[in-house]
CSV table of C-alpha atoms and ligand atoms in Angstrom, one decimal:
chain,number,residue,atom,x,y,z
K,1,MET,CA,0.2,-0.2,-0.3
K,2,ASP,CA,2.7,2.4,0.8
K,3,PHE,CA,4.4,1.6,-2.4
K,4,LEU,CA,1.2,2.7,-4.4
K,5,ALA,CA,0.6,5.7,-2.7
K,6,GLY,CA,4.0,6.5,-2.7
K,7,ASN,CA,3.8,6.2,-6.7
K,8,TRP,CA,0.5,7.9,-7.1
K,9,SER,CA,1.8,11.5,-5.1
K,10,LYS,CA,4.8,11.1,-7.0
K,11,GLY,CA,2.9,10.5,-10.8
K,12,GLY,CA,0.5,13.2,-9.9
K,13,LYS,CA,3.0,16.4,-9.4
K,14,MET,CA,5.4,14.8,-12.2
K,15,ASN,CA,2.1,15.1,-14.4
K,16,LYS,CA,1.8,18.5,-14.1
K,17,ILE,CA,5.1,19.5,-14.9
K,18,GLU,CA,5.4,20.0,-18.7
K,19,ILE,CA,8.7,21.0,-20.3
K,20,ILE,CA,8.5,22.5,-24.2
K,21,GLN,CA,10.0,24.6,-26.4
K,22,ALA,CA,8.4,27.7,-27.2
K,23,ASP,CA,8.3,31.4,-27.1
K,24,ILE,CA,6.1,32.4,-23.9
K,25,THR,CA,4.5,35.1,-25.4
K,26,THR,CA,2.5,33.0,-27.5
K,27,LEU,CA,1.3,31.0,-24.7
K,28,PRO,CA,-2.8,31.1,-23.6
K,29,VAL,CA,-2.1,29.9,-19.7
K,30,ASP,CA,-3.4,31.5,-16.6
K,31,ALA,CA,0.0,33.4,-15.9
K,32,VAL,CA,3.6,33.8,-17.7
K,33,VAL,CA,6.4,34.3,-15.7
K,34,ASN,CA,8.9,37.5,-16.6
K,35,ALA,CA,12.6,36.9,-16.1
K,36,ALA,CA,12.9,40.6,-14.6
K,37,ASN,CA,15.2,43.2,-13.2
K,38,SER,CA,14.7,44.7,-9.8
K,39,THR,CA,13.1,47.9,-11.6
K,40,LEU,CA,10.3,46.0,-13.3
K,41,LEU,CA,10.4,48.7,-15.9
K,42,GLY,CA,11.7,46.1,-18.9
K,43,GLY,CA,14.8,45.1,-20.2
K,44,GLY,CA,16.4,42.5,-22.9
K,45,GLY,CA,15.7,38.5,-23.0
K,46,VAL,CA,12.5,37.0,-22.2
K,47,ASP,CA,11.3,40.4,-20.2
K,48,GLY,CA,11.9,42.3,-23.3
K,49,ALA,CA,10.0,39.9,-25.7
K,50,ILE,CA,6.9,39.9,-23.1
K,51,HIS,CA,6.9,44.1,-22.7
K,52,ARG,CA,6.7,44.1,-26.6
K,53,ALA,CA,4.1,41.5,-26.9
K,54,ALA,CA,2.2,42.9,-24.1
K,55,GLY,CA,2.1,46.5,-25.3
K,56,PRO,CA,3.0,49.6,-23.7
K,57,GLU,CA,0.5,49.6,-21.1
K,58,LEU,CA,2.3,46.8,-19.7
K,59,LEU,CA,5.3,49.2,-18.5
K,60,GLU,CA,2.3,51.7,-17.3
K,61,GLU,CA,1.2,49.6,-14.8
K,62,CYS,CA,5.1,48.1,-13.9
K,63,LYS,CA,5.5,51.8,-12.7
K,64,THR,CA,2.9,51.4,-10.1
K,65,LEU,CA,4.8,48.4,-8.4
K,66,GLY,CA,7.5,50.0,-6.9
K,67,GLY,CA,10.2,47.6,-8.1
K,68,CYS,CA,10.8,43.9,-7.0
K,69,ALA,CA,13.7,42.6,-5.0
K,70,THR,CA,15.8,39.4,-6.2
K,71,GLY,CA,14.0,36.3,-5.1
K,72,GLN,CA,10.5,38.2,-4.7
K,73,ALA,CA,7.6,38.3,-7.4
K,74,LYS,CA,5.0,40.7,-8.0
K,75,MET,CA,1.7,40.3,-10.6
K,76,THR,CA,0.3,42.7,-12.9
K,77,GLY,CA,-2.3,41.8,-15.8
K,78,GLY,CA,-1.4,40.3,-19.3
K,79,HIS,CA,-2.6,43.1,-21.1
K,80,GLN,CA,-2.0,41.9,-25.0
K,81,LEU,CA,-0.8,39.1,-24.1
K,82,PRO,CA,-2.8,35.6,-24.7
K,83,ALA,CA,-2.0,35.2,-21.2
K,84,ARG,CA,-4.1,36.8,-18.6
K,85,TYR,CA,-1.7,37.3,-15.8
K,86,ILE,CA,2.5,38.3,-16.1
K,87,ILE,CA,3.9,37.4,-13.0
K,88,HIS,CA,7.5,39.4,-12.4
K,89,THR,CA,10.2,37.8,-10.7
K,90,VAL,CA,14.0,38.8,-10.3
K,91,GLY,CA,16.3,36.0,-10.6
K,92,PRO,CA,19.8,36.4,-8.9
K,93,VAL,CA,23.1,37.4,-11.3
K,94,TRP,CA,25.5,34.5,-11.2
K,95,ARG,CA,28.2,35.5,-9.1
K,96,GLY,CA,30.2,31.9,-8.9
K,97,GLY,CA,27.2,30.3,-6.2
K,98,GLY,CA,28.7,31.9,-3.1
K,99,ASN,CA,26.2,34.7,-3.0
K,100,ASP,CA,22.9,32.7,-2.0
K,101,GLU,CA,22.3,32.0,-5.6
K,102,PRO,CA,20.7,28.9,-5.0
K,103,VAL,CA,18.1,29.7,-2.5
K,104,LEU,CA,17.0,33.1,-4.5
K,105,LEU,CA,16.3,31.2,-7.4
K,106,ALA,CA,14.3,28.5,-5.9
K,107,SER,CA,12.4,31.7,-4.0
K,108,CYS,CA,11.5,32.9,-7.4
K,109,TYR,CA,10.1,29.6,-8.2
K,110,ARG,CA,8.4,29.5,-5.2
K,111,GLU,CA,7.3,33.1,-5.0
K,112,CYS,CA,5.5,32.9,-8.4
K,113,MET,CA,3.6,29.6,-7.6
K,114,ARG,CA,2.1,31.2,-4.4
K,115,LEU,CA,1.1,33.7,-6.1
K,116,ALA,CA,-0.5,31.5,-8.9
K,117,GLU,CA,-2.0,29.8,-6.3
K,118,GLN,CA,-3.4,33.1,-4.7
K,119,LYS,CA,-5.3,33.3,-7.3
K,120,ARG,CA,-6.4,30.0,-7.7
K,121,LEU,CA,-4.6,29.8,-11.2
K,122,ARG,CA,-4.4,26.6,-13.2
K,123,SER,CA,-1.7,27.0,-15.5
K,124,ILE,CA,1.6,28.8,-15.6
K,125,ALA,CA,4.2,29.2,-18.0
K,126,CYS,CA,7.8,29.9,-16.6
K,127,PRO,CA,11.0,30.4,-18.6
K,128,ALA,CA,14.2,29.4,-17.2
K,129,ILE,CA,14.8,32.2,-14.8
K,130,SER,CA,18.6,33.9,-14.7
K,131,CYS,CA,19.7,31.5,-17.6
K,132,GLY,CA,20.1,34.1,-19.9
K,133,VAL,CA,21.7,37.8,-19.4
K,134,TYR,CA,22.0,36.4,-15.2
K,135,GLY,CA,24.4,33.5,-16.5
K,136,TYR,CA,23.1,31.1,-14.1
K,137,PRO,CA,24.7,27.7,-15.1
K,138,VAL,CA,21.7,25.6,-16.9
K,139,GLU,CA,21.9,22.3,-15.1
K,140,GLN,CA,22.1,23.9,-12.2
K,141,ALA,CA,18.9,25.8,-12.6
K,142,ALA,CA,17.7,22.9,-14.0
K,143,GLU,CA,17.7,21.3,-11.0
K,144,ILE,CA,16.5,23.9,-9.0
K,145,ALA,CA,13.4,24.9,-11.1
K,146,LEU,CA,12.5,21.0,-11.4
K,147,THR,CA,12.8,20.3,-7.6
K,148,THR,CA,11.4,23.6,-6.6
K,149,VAL,CA,8.1,23.5,-9.0
K,150,ALA,CA,7.4,19.7,-7.9
K,151,ASP,CA,7.7,20.6,-4.4
K,152,CYS,CA,5.3,23.1,-4.5
K,153,LEU,CA,2.9,21.1,-6.5
K,154,GLN,CA,2.8,18.5,-3.7
K,155,GLN,CA,1.2,20.8,-1.0
K,156,ASP,CA,-2.3,19.9,-0.8
K,157,GLY,CA,-5.3,21.9,-2.0
K,158,GLN,CA,-3.6,23.1,-5.3
K,159,SER,CA,-5.2,25.2,-8.1
K,160,LEU,CA,-2.6,24.1,-10.5
K,161,GLU,CA,-3.0,21.8,-12.9
K,162,LYS,CA,-0.2,22.4,-15.3
K,163,VAL,CA,3.3,23.9,-15.0
K,164,TYR,CA,4.6,24.5,-18.2
K,165,LEU,CA,9.0,24.9,-18.2
K,166,VAL,CA,9.7,27.1,-21.2
K,167,CYS,CA,12.9,25.8,-23.0
K,168,PHE,CA,14.2,28.6,-25.4
K,169,GLY,CA,17.5,26.5,-26.6
K,170,ASP,CA,19.0,23.4,-26.5
K,171,ALA,CA,21.0,23.5,-23.7
K,172,ILE,CA,18.1,24.7,-21.4
K,173,CYS,CA,15.8,21.8,-22.8
K,174,LYS,CA,18.4,19.1,-22.8
K,175,ALA,CA,19.2,20.1,-19.1
K,176,TYR,CA,15.4,20.0,-18.1
K,177,ASN,CA,14.9,16.7,-19.8
K,178,GLU,CA,17.5,15.1,-18.2
K,179,GLN,CA,16.7,16.2,-14.9
K,180,PHE,CA,12.9,15.4,-15.4
K,181,ALA,CA,14.0,11.8,-16.3
K,182,ARG,CA,16.2,11.9,-13.3
K,183,MET,CA,13.3,12.9,-10.9
K,184,ASN,CA,11.4,10.6,-12.5
K,185,SER,CA,13.1,7.5,-12.0
K,186,GLU,CA,14.2,8.4,-8.7
K,187,HIS,CA,11.4,6.2,-6.9
K,188,ASP,CA,11.5,3.3,-9.6
R,1,AR6,N1,10.4,33.0,-24.7
R,1,AR6,C1,10.8,31.6,-23.7
R,1,AR6,N2,12.0,31.9,-23.3
R,1,AR6,C2,12.6,33.2,-23.6
R,1,AR6,C3,12.6,34.2,-24.8
R,1,AR6,C4,11.1,33.7,-24.8
R,1,AR6,N3,10.4,35.1,-25.8
R,1,AR6,N4,13.5,35.0,-24.6
R,1,AR6,C5,14.1,34.3,-24.1
R,1,AR6,N5,14.0,33.4,-23.0
R,1,AR6,P1,16.8,35.9,-19.9
R,1,AR6,P2,17.8,36.7,-17.0
R,1,AR6,C6,14.8,32.7,-22.5
R,1,AR6,O1,18.5,36.6,-20.0
R,1,AR6,O2,18.7,35.8,-17.3
R,1,AR6,C7,16.6,41.0,-18.6
R,1,AR6,O3,17.2,42.4,-19.8
R,1,AR6,C8,16.5,32.6,-22.6
R,1,AR6,O4,17.0,32.1,-23.6
R,1,AR6,O5,15.7,36.8,-20.3
R,1,AR6,O6,16.9,36.1,-15.6
R,1,AR6,C9,15.9,41.6,-17.5
R,1,AR6,O7,15.4,42.6,-17.6
R,1,AR6,C10,17.1,32.2,-21.1
R,1,AR6,O8,16.9,30.6,-21.0
R,1,AR6,O9,16.7,36.5,-18.3
R,1,AR6,C11,16.9,41.5,-16.5
R,1,AR6,O10,17.7,42.4,-16.4
R,1,AR6,C12,15.6,32.5,-20.1
R,1,AR6,O11,14.8,32.8,-21.0
R,1,AR6,C13,18.0,40.2,-17.3
R,1,AR6,O12,17.6,40.1,-18.4
R,1,AR6,C14,16.1,34.0,-19.5
R,1,AR6,O13,17.1,34.9,-20.1
R,1,AR6,C15,17.3,38.9,-16.5
R,1,AR6,O14,18.2,37.8,-16.7
């Protein structure tokens, strides 16, 4: 019985995680996550793409938020995106790993999921936070992303039915898929 129960809960949470290759601005999910900077006033990478696709009203809303600390998250409307909401989070800049980068990166994923749960959202899509301009090593980031998301999904009463981990590039996709396979086989 214990064996069966363990397998059920593992299968349940892993089934809710989907690794996809996509431009996150095109996804019709309840919320997309933006890998922003602490000003929340736009930038390059996925942040630039989200602001371009959402339109200038997004910047106007972001101006009212007063920025965001590293490891935290704030929510806005989706404006012209197909997504209803945008959850802006600020990942850590990689400085060698001894400056709380893993804790801060995990906090980004946790805070995004907490905000999504607060609104009882059913689907979110998340880019590889910190893995572009901020230089986080991809394998380490993949482990944190997947273990943190799986951990959050394991809690009771979750509204989230699907968390899309969105890859933009082969290195990230490979790292995510390898980490996913490791976690799926862990208890086999
Ligand atoms: N859809 C999905 N993923 C994307 C997209 C897209 N359209 N565009 C880029 N990525 P980055 P960071 C991937 O640099 O490292 C900004 O200037 C990208 O390939 O966007 O957290 C902010 O304003 C990479 O895997 O974010 C900050 O100043 C991942 O998204 C700074 O960059 C994150 O790369 C944040 O840096």
